[in-house]
Coordinates of C-alpha atoms in Angstrom, one line a residue:
Chain P
M1 CA -72.2 22.1 -25.4
K2 CA -72.7 25.4 -23.7
R3 CA -69.4 26.7 -25.0
L4 CA -70.3 25.6 -28.5
I5 CA -73.6 27.5 -28.4
T6 CA -71.7 30.6 -27.1
L7 CA -69.2 30.3 -29.9
C8 CA -71.9 30.0 -32.5
L9 CA -73.8 33.1 -31.1
A10 CA -70.5 35.0 -31.0
L11 CA -69.8 34.1 -34.6
C12 CA -73.2 35.3 -35.6
T13 CA -72.6 38.7 -34.0
F14 CA -69.1 39.2 -35.4
V15 CA -69.5 38.0 -39.0
P16 CA -69.8 41.3 -40.8
I17 CA -72.3 41.6 -43.6
Q18 CA -70.3 42.4 -46.7
A19 CA -72.8 44.4 -48.7
R20 CA -72.1 48.1 -48.4
S21 CA -75.3 50.1 -48.1
A22 CA -75.8 52.6 -50.9
D23 CA -75.8 56.4 -50.6
L24 CA -79.2 56.6 -52.1
M25 CA -82.2 54.2 -52.2
I26 CA -84.7 54.6 -55.0
A27 CA -88.2 53.0 -55.3
Q28 CA -88.7 52.9 -59.0
A29 CA -91.8 51.9 -60.9
A30 CA -90.8 49.0 -63.2
N31 CA -91.7 50.7 -66.5
F32 CA -88.8 53.2 -66.1
M33 CA -86.3 50.5 -65.5
P34 CA -84.6 50.5 -69.0
A35 CA -84.0 54.3 -68.7
M36 CA -83.0 54.1 -65.1
Q37 CA -80.3 51.6 -65.8
E38 CA -78.6 54.3 -67.9
I39 CA -79.5 57.2 -65.6
I40 CA -78.0 55.6 -62.4
P41 CA -74.4 55.0 -63.8
A42 CA -74.5 58.6 -65.2
F43 CA -75.4 60.0 -61.8
E44 CA -72.9 57.8 -60.0
K45 CA -70.2 59.0 -62.4
E46 CA -71.0 62.6 -61.9
T47 CA -71.4 62.6 -58.1
G48 CA -69.5 59.6 -56.9
L49 CA -72.5 58.5 -54.9
T50 CA -73.7 54.9 -55.1
V51 CA -77.4 54.3 -55.9
Q52 CA -79.5 51.2 -55.3
A53 CA -82.9 51.0 -57.0
T54 CA -85.8 48.6 -56.4
Y55 CA -88.0 48.0 -59.4
T56 CA -91.6 46.8 -59.1
S57 CA -95.1 48.0 -59.5
T58 CA -96.1 51.4 -58.2
G59 CA -98.8 49.9 -55.9
K60 CA -96.3 47.6 -54.3
L61 CA -93.8 50.3 -53.7
Y62 CA -96.5 52.5 -52.2
G63 CA -97.4 49.7 -49.8
Q64 CA -93.8 49.3 -48.8
I65 CA -93.3 53.0 -48.3
I66 CA -96.4 53.6 -46.1
N67 CA -95.1 50.6 -44.0
G68 CA -91.8 52.3 -43.5
A69 CA -89.5 51.0 -46.2
P70 CA -86.2 53.0 -46.0
F71 CA -86.3 54.6 -49.5
D72 CA -85.2 58.2 -50.3
V73 CA -86.9 58.8 -53.6
F74 CA -90.2 57.3 -54.9
L75 CA -90.5 57.5 -58.7
A76 CA -94.0 56.2 -59.4
A77 CA -95.9 55.4 -62.7
D78 CA -98.9 57.5 -61.7
A79 CA -99.7 60.8 -60.1
L80 CA -102.1 59.4 -57.6
R81 CA -99.8 57.6 -55.2
P82 CA -97.1 60.3 -54.8
E83 CA -100.0 62.8 -54.2
K84 CA -101.4 60.5 -51.6
L85 CA -98.0 60.3 -49.8
Y86 CA -97.9 64.1 -50.0
T87 CA -101.3 64.6 -48.4
Q88 CA -100.3 62.1 -45.7
Q89 CA -97.2 64.2 -45.1
L90 CA -95.0 61.2 -45.9
A91 CA -93.4 62.9 -48.9
A92 CA -92.4 66.3 -50.2
K93 CA -94.4 67.9 -53.1
P94 CA -94.5 65.6 -56.1
F95 CA -93.1 66.6 -59.5
T96 CA -93.6 65.1 -62.9
Y97 CA -90.6 63.3 -64.3
A98 CA -91.9 61.4 -67.3
K99 CA -94.8 60.8 -69.5
G100 CA -95.1 57.2 -70.8
R101 CA -97.3 55.3 -73.2
V102 CA -99.0 51.9 -73.3
V103 CA -98.3 49.8 -76.5
L104 CA -99.2 46.3 -77.6
W105 CA -96.1 44.2 -78.1
T106 CA -96.1 40.8 -79.9
R107 CA -93.5 38.4 -81.2
N108 CA -96.0 37.0 -83.7
K109 CA -95.0 38.6 -87.0
N110 CA -98.5 37.9 -88.5
L111 CA -99.9 40.5 -86.1
C112 CA -97.5 43.3 -87.0
S113 CA -99.6 44.9 -89.7
K114 CA -102.9 44.7 -87.7
T115 CA -104.4 47.3 -85.5
W116 CA -104.3 46.5 -81.8
Q117 CA -108.1 45.8 -81.7
H118 CA -107.7 43.3 -84.6
A119 CA -104.7 41.7 -82.9
L120 CA -106.7 41.3 -79.7
S121 CA -109.5 39.5 -81.3
S122 CA -107.3 37.4 -83.6
H123 CA -107.8 33.6 -83.3
S124 CA -104.0 33.1 -83.0
V125 CA -104.0 35.1 -79.8
A126 CA -104.9 33.0 -76.9
H127 CA -103.2 35.0 -74.1
I128 CA -102.6 38.7 -73.7
A129 CA -100.3 39.9 -71.0
I130 CA -101.3 42.9 -68.8
A131 CA -99.9 44.4 -65.7
N132 CA -102.0 44.0 -62.6
P133 CA -104.5 46.8 -62.9
E134 CA -104.8 47.1 -59.1
T135 CA -101.2 47.8 -58.4
A136 CA -99.4 48.7 -61.7
S137 CA -100.3 52.0 -63.4
Y138 CA -99.8 50.7 -66.9
G139 CA -102.3 48.0 -66.1
T140 CA -104.7 50.5 -64.6
V141 CA -104.5 52.7 -67.8
T142 CA -105.0 49.7 -70.0
K143 CA -108.0 48.4 -68.1
A144 CA -109.6 51.9 -68.1
M145 CA -109.2 52.1 -71.9
L146 CA -110.6 48.6 -72.5
Q147 CA -113.6 49.4 -70.3
K148 CA -114.2 52.7 -72.1
L149 CA -114.2 51.0 -75.5
N150 CA -116.4 48.1 -74.1
L151 CA -113.7 45.6 -74.8
W152 CA -112.9 44.6 -71.2
E153 CA -115.5 41.9 -70.9
K154 CA -114.6 40.4 -74.2
T155 CA -110.9 40.3 -73.6
K156 CA -110.9 39.5 -69.9
S157 CA -110.7 35.7 -70.4
K158 CA -107.6 36.1 -72.5
L159 CA -105.7 38.3 -70.1
A160 CA -102.7 36.8 -68.2
V161 CA -101.9 39.1 -65.3
G162 CA -98.3 40.0 -64.5
Q163 CA -97.4 41.4 -61.1
S164 CA -95.7 44.4 -62.7
I165 CA -95.2 45.8 -66.2
S166 CA -91.9 44.0 -66.5
Q167 CA -93.6 40.6 -65.8
A168 CA -96.2 41.4 -68.5
F169 CA -93.2 42.1 -70.9
Q170 CA -91.5 38.9 -69.7
Y171 CA -94.6 36.8 -70.5
V172 CA -94.5 37.9 -74.1
A173 CA -90.7 37.7 -74.3
T174 CA -90.7 34.0 -73.2
G175 CA -93.5 33.2 -75.6
A176 CA -96.0 32.4 -72.8
A177 CA -98.4 35.1 -74.0
D178 CA -99.0 36.0 -77.7
A179 CA -99.1 39.7 -77.1
G180 CA -99.0 42.1 -74.2
F181 CA -99.8 45.6 -73.1
C182 CA -96.4 46.9 -72.3
A183 CA -94.6 50.1 -71.6
Y184 CA -93.3 51.9 -74.7
S185 CA -89.9 52.3 -73.0
Y186 CA -89.3 48.5 -73.1
M187 CA -89.6 48.7 -76.9
F188 CA -86.1 50.2 -76.9
T189 CA -84.4 47.2 -75.2
P190 CA -82.6 44.5 -77.2
Q191 CA -85.2 41.8 -76.4
A192 CA -88.0 43.9 -77.9
R193 CA -86.4 43.8 -81.4
Q194 CA -87.5 40.2 -81.6
G195 CA -91.1 41.4 -81.9
C196 CA -93.1 44.4 -83.1
V197 CA -94.8 47.3 -81.6
I198 CA -98.4 48.1 -82.2
H199 CA -99.4 51.6 -81.0
V200 CA -102.4 52.1 -78.8
P201 CA -103.3 55.8 -79.2
E202 CA -106.6 55.3 -77.4
A203 CA -104.8 54.7 -74.1
E204 CA -104.3 57.7 -71.9
P205 CA -100.7 58.8 -71.5
V206 CA -99.2 57.7 -68.2
L207 CA -98.3 60.8 -66.2
Q208 CA -95.5 59.7 -63.9
K209 CA -94.7 61.6 -60.7
G210 CA -92.0 61.3 -58.2
C211 CA -91.3 62.6 -54.7
I212 CA -88.6 62.7 -52.0
L213 CA -89.9 60.8 -48.9
S214 CA -90.1 62.6 -45.6
N215 CA -88.2 59.9 -43.8
A216 CA -85.5 59.7 -46.4
P217 CA -82.3 58.4 -44.8
H218 CA -80.2 60.4 -47.3
P219 CA -82.1 63.7 -48.0
N220 CA -79.0 65.4 -49.5
A221 CA -78.3 62.7 -52.0
A222 CA -82.0 62.6 -52.8
E223 CA -82.0 66.3 -53.5
K224 CA -79.0 65.9 -55.8
F225 CA -80.7 63.1 -57.7
I226 CA -83.8 65.1 -58.3
Q227 CA -81.8 67.9 -59.7
F228 CA -80.0 65.4 -61.9
L229 CA -83.3 64.2 -63.2
A230 CA -83.9 67.6 -64.7
S231 CA -80.6 67.7 -66.4
P232 CA -80.1 67.5 -70.3
T233 CA -78.3 64.2 -69.8
V234 CA -81.4 62.6 -68.4
A235 CA -83.7 64.3 -70.9
A236 CA -81.7 62.7 -73.7
I237 CA -81.9 59.3 -72.0
K238 CA -85.6 59.7 -71.5
R239 CA -86.2 60.7 -75.1
S240 CA -84.2 57.6 -76.3
Y241 CA -86.7 55.4 -74.4
G242 CA -89.7 57.1 -75.9
Y243 CA -90.7 59.3 -72.9
Q244 CA -92.1 62.7 -73.6
Chain A
M1 CA -115.6 37.1 -54.3
F2 CA -112.9 35.6 -52.1
S3 CA -114.4 32.1 -52.2
I4 CA -113.4 31.5 -55.9
P5 CA -109.6 31.4 -55.3
L6 CA -110.2 29.2 -52.2
I7 CA -112.2 26.7 -54.2
L8 CA -109.7 26.8 -57.0
S9 CA -106.9 26.0 -54.5
A10 CA -108.9 23.1 -53.1
K11 CA -109.5 21.8 -56.6
L12 CA -105.8 22.1 -57.4
A13 CA -104.8 20.3 -54.2
F14 CA -107.4 17.6 -54.8
C15 CA -106.4 16.9 -58.4
T16 CA -102.7 16.9 -57.5
M17 CA -103.4 14.4 -54.7
M18 CA -105.4 12.1 -57.0
L19 CA -103.0 12.2 -59.9
I20 CA -99.6 12.1 -58.1
P21 CA -99.7 8.4 -57.3
I22 CA -99.2 7.6 -61.0
L23 CA -96.0 9.6 -61.0
A24 CA -94.8 8.8 -57.4
F25 CA -95.4 5.0 -57.2
P26 CA -92.8 3.8 -59.7
P27 CA -89.9 5.9 -58.3
A28 CA -90.9 5.1 -54.7
Y29 CA -91.0 1.4 -55.5
F30 CA -87.7 1.5 -57.3
L31 CA -86.0 3.5 -54.6
A32 CA -87.2 1.1 -51.9
F33 CA -86.6 -2.2 -53.6
G34 CA -84.3 -1.6 -56.6
S35 CA -80.6 -2.1 -56.4
C36 CA -78.6 -0.5 -59.1
R37 CA -76.1 2.4 -59.4
G38 CA -78.5 4.9 -60.7
K39 CA -80.5 4.9 -57.4
S40 CA -78.8 7.8 -55.6
I41 CA -79.0 9.9 -58.8
L42 CA -82.7 9.2 -59.2
D43 CA -83.2 10.0 -55.5
A44 CA -81.4 13.3 -55.9
L45 CA -83.3 14.1 -59.1
I46 CA -86.7 13.5 -57.4
T47 CA -85.8 15.5 -54.3
L48 CA -84.5 18.4 -56.3
P49 CA -87.9 20.3 -56.5
M50 CA -87.9 20.4 -52.7
V51 CA -84.6 22.2 -52.4
I52 CA -84.2 24.5 -55.4
P53 CA -85.8 27.9 -55.1
P54 CA -89.5 27.9 -56.4
T55 CA -88.5 30.8 -58.7
V56 CA -85.9 28.6 -60.4
L57 CA -88.4 25.7 -60.7
G58 CA -91.0 28.2 -61.9
F59 CA -88.7 29.7 -64.5
G60 CA -87.7 26.3 -65.8
L61 CA -91.4 25.2 -66.0
L62 CA -92.3 28.5 -67.7
M63 CA -89.8 27.8 -70.5
L64 CA -91.0 24.2 -70.8
M65 CA -94.7 25.1 -70.8
T66 CA -94.8 27.9 -73.4
P67 CA -96.2 26.8 -76.8
S68 CA -92.7 26.6 -78.2
G69 CA -91.4 24.7 -75.1
A70 CA -91.1 20.9 -75.1
V71 CA -94.0 20.2 -72.8
G72 CA -96.3 23.0 -73.9
G73 CA -95.7 22.1 -77.6
A74 CA -96.5 18.5 -77.0
W75 CA -99.6 19.4 -75.0
Q76 CA -100.9 21.7 -77.8
T77 CA -100.4 19.0 -80.4
M78 CA -102.3 16.5 -78.2
T79 CA -105.2 18.6 -77.0
G80 CA -105.2 21.7 -79.3
S81 CA -105.1 24.1 -76.3
R82 CA -102.4 25.9 -74.5
L83 CA -100.8 24.5 -71.3
I84 CA -99.5 27.8 -70.0
F85 CA -101.9 30.0 -68.0
S86 CA -104.4 27.2 -67.8
F87 CA -105.6 25.0 -64.9
S88 CA -103.9 22.0 -66.5
G89 CA -100.7 24.1 -66.6
I90 CA -100.7 24.8 -62.8
L91 CA -101.7 21.2 -62.2
F92 CA -98.7 20.1 -64.1
A93 CA -96.4 22.5 -62.2
S94 CA -98.0 21.3 -58.9
L95 CA -97.4 17.6 -59.8
I96 CA -93.7 18.3 -60.4
F97 CA -93.4 20.5 -57.3
N98 CA -95.0 17.9 -55.1
L99 CA -93.2 14.8 -56.3
P100 CA -90.6 14.7 -53.5
F101 CA -93.4 15.2 -50.9
A102 CA -95.2 12.2 -52.3
V103 CA -92.3 9.9 -53.0
Q104 CA -90.5 10.2 -49.6
P105 CA -93.3 8.9 -47.3
L106 CA -94.2 6.2 -49.8
R107 CA -90.6 5.0 -50.0
A108 CA -90.3 5.0 -46.2
S109 CA -93.4 2.9 -45.8
F110 CA -92.3 0.5 -48.5
E111 CA -88.9 0.1 -46.8
K112 CA -90.6 -0.7 -43.5
L113 CA -92.5 -3.7 -44.9
D114 CA -91.6 -7.1 -43.5
K115 CA -89.2 -8.6 -46.1
R116 CA -90.6 -12.1 -45.2
L117 CA -94.0 -11.1 -46.6
L118 CA -92.4 -10.4 -50.0
E119 CA -90.4 -13.6 -49.9
S120 CA -93.5 -15.6 -49.2
A121 CA -95.3 -13.9 -52.0
A122 CA -92.5 -14.9 -54.4
V123 CA -92.5 -18.5 -53.1
L124 CA -96.2 -18.7 -53.6
G125 CA -95.7 -17.8 -57.2
L126 CA -97.0 -14.2 -57.4
S127 CA -95.6 -12.0 -60.2
P128 CA -94.0 -8.7 -59.1
W129 CA -97.1 -6.8 -60.3
Q130 CA -99.4 -9.1 -58.2
T131 CA -97.1 -8.8 -55.2
F132 CA -97.3 -5.0 -55.5
Y133 CA -101.0 -5.0 -55.9
R134 CA -101.9 -7.6 -53.3
V135 CA -99.1 -7.5 -50.7
I136 CA -97.3 -4.1 -50.9
L137 CA -100.2 -1.8 -51.4
P138 CA -102.6 -3.1 -48.7
N139 CA -99.7 -3.0 -46.2
S140 CA -98.7 0.5 -47.1
I141 CA -102.1 2.2 -46.6
S142 CA -100.9 4.5 -43.9
G143 CA -97.9 5.5 -45.9
I144 CA -100.1 6.3 -48.9
A145 CA -102.5 8.3 -46.7
A146 CA -99.6 10.3 -45.2
S147 CA -98.2 11.0 -48.6
S148 CA -101.6 12.1 -49.9
I149 CA -102.3 14.4 -47.0
L150 CA -98.8 16.0 -47.2
V151 CA -99.3 16.6 -51.0
F152 CA -102.8 18.0 -50.4
A153 CA -101.7 20.4 -47.7
H154 CA -98.6 21.4 -49.6
S155 CA -100.5 22.2 -52.8
L156 CA -102.8 24.4 -50.9
G157 CA -99.9 26.6 -49.9
E158 CA -98.1 26.6 -53.2
F159 CA -97.0 30.1 -54.3
G160 CA -93.7 30.8 -56.0
V161 CA -94.1 28.4 -58.9
I162 CA -97.7 29.4 -59.6
L163 CA -96.7 33.1 -59.5
M164 CA -94.2 32.4 -62.3
V165 CA -96.4 30.2 -64.6
G166 CA -100.0 31.0 -63.6
G167 CA -100.7 34.5 -64.9
S168 CA -103.3 35.0 -62.1
I169 CA -106.4 34.4 -64.1
P170 CA -109.5 34.5 -61.9
G171 CA -111.3 31.1 -61.7
R172 CA -108.5 29.4 -63.7
T173 CA -105.1 30.0 -62.2
Q174 CA -105.6 32.6 -59.5
V175 CA -105.3 30.3 -56.5
A176 CA -105.7 31.4 -52.9
S177 CA -102.1 32.1 -52.2
I178 CA -101.8 34.4 -55.2
A179 CA -105.1 36.1 -54.5
I180 CA -104.0 36.8 -50.9
Y181 CA -100.7 38.2 -52.2
E182 CA -102.5 40.5 -54.6
A183 CA -105.1 41.5 -52.0
V184 CA -102.3 42.5 -49.6
E185 CA -100.4 44.4 -52.4
A186 CA -103.6 46.3 -53.3
M187 CA -104.2 46.9 -49.6
R188 CA -107.5 45.0 -49.6
F189 CA -106.6 43.7 -46.2
D190 CA -110.2 42.4 -45.4
D191 CA -110.1 40.1 -48.4
A192 CA -106.6 38.9 -47.5
L193 CA -107.7 38.3 -43.9
Y194 CA -110.9 36.3 -44.9
M195 CA -108.9 34.0 -47.2
S196 CA -106.0 33.5 -44.7
A197 CA -108.4 32.9 -41.9
T198 CA -110.0 30.0 -43.9
L199 CA -106.7 28.6 -45.1
V200 CA -104.9 28.3 -41.7
P201 CA -107.5 26.1 -39.9
V202 CA -107.7 23.8 -43.0
C203 CA -104.0 23.3 -43.1
F204 CA -103.9 22.8 -39.4
F205 CA -106.6 20.2 -39.5
F206 CA -104.7 18.2 -42.2
L207 CA -101.5 18.3 -40.2
V208 CA -103.2 16.9 -37.2
I209 CA -104.5 14.0 -39.2
L210 CA -101.1 13.5 -40.7
N211 CA -99.5 13.3 -37.2
A212 CA -102.2 10.8 -36.1
I213 CA -101.4 8.6 -39.1
N214 CA -97.7 8.8 -38.5
R215 CA -98.1 7.9 -34.9
R216 CA -100.3 4.9 -35.8
Q217 CA -97.7 3.8 -38.3
Q218 CA -95.0 3.8 -35.7
S219 CA -96.8 1.8 -33.1

């Protein structure tokens, strides 16, 4: 019996974990995912480095970072959290990498010709997806706009809250919600063609900042990536996903 | 503010506990007394929600419960309202998710019944329904109690499936586990702490009762 236990323990120690760790770890706000999935292969091709990105809401990533998650670069969907990391000396000076927009997306063709306010109050709309305003910047911006226009109380009961902007998009894509406040960048993905985009000019543009983290395990690769973000290749990709 | 999710969790757990016998009795009865080739397949099918990842179950339920899905569509025709993102919706998900937890203790207690009792009932001319109602049920009280408590406690802690199909609507689908998760994510640690501190003793209390019942059943 004792031998068996020893053998098991020995096996646990020696079985190598196959996954090779990446040369660069990025904490990426979910709205930028469609663009990032093109930027990463381009960067990998140019530098030969491997990149691993985690996509979720800015608030969640921020929580993970201040608790010591081993990311190199944080690309948020707001200015607030990178600035906060900077004042806490957890990150280098933040820079703006994109400016995004909130849109209303629906798969209900009857709503396509309406304004977003009319779509919201339409009887055929029972559920409107929104990203969690507490943790996801696109949700924060949407809530602030609805409050400013005195629509928040009226629409609150219709809102289905996604944990990130990608879950809000997914709620509409699966047909669970009739419409949703989504990131404009998602409108350039193949799934989005099944529905239509209603612009929401009243929503503030989402100023997205990023930073290199002070405890980055791979500071050199991080530096290279930040330089790459300013390249014409990335500018073209960003434009193709509707970022300014 | 933090009491609303807790009350909602309790409501969900209570409703699941009250409704699940309707779903759990027939398969438990069949698995205990039936004898045909489909038995092991039915057994596996009912146990499935216990072993597959909650995300897989949640994704499947999401597809079923949307207005264009089979269950969501039928519900809308019947009631005129949506199933997804509603309390009825998370209750439906909870019933599916809890089925194995209700069926297994029931089945075990049915199997432990003295076969002579059932034979006597048959000799005395009781129909199978009467036998179930007047012989099996009264003799399986502790199994029913164990199954109910397990389902109640388990529904209180449900997370993954509801995260997928709930939509986190305060007062309707934002149960305690989801509210705690969101509070932690938003770094409202006080709220998370209050809710957790309420939930832990409640679950502990139910498990103590469950153990007491199981002990009594064995002796």
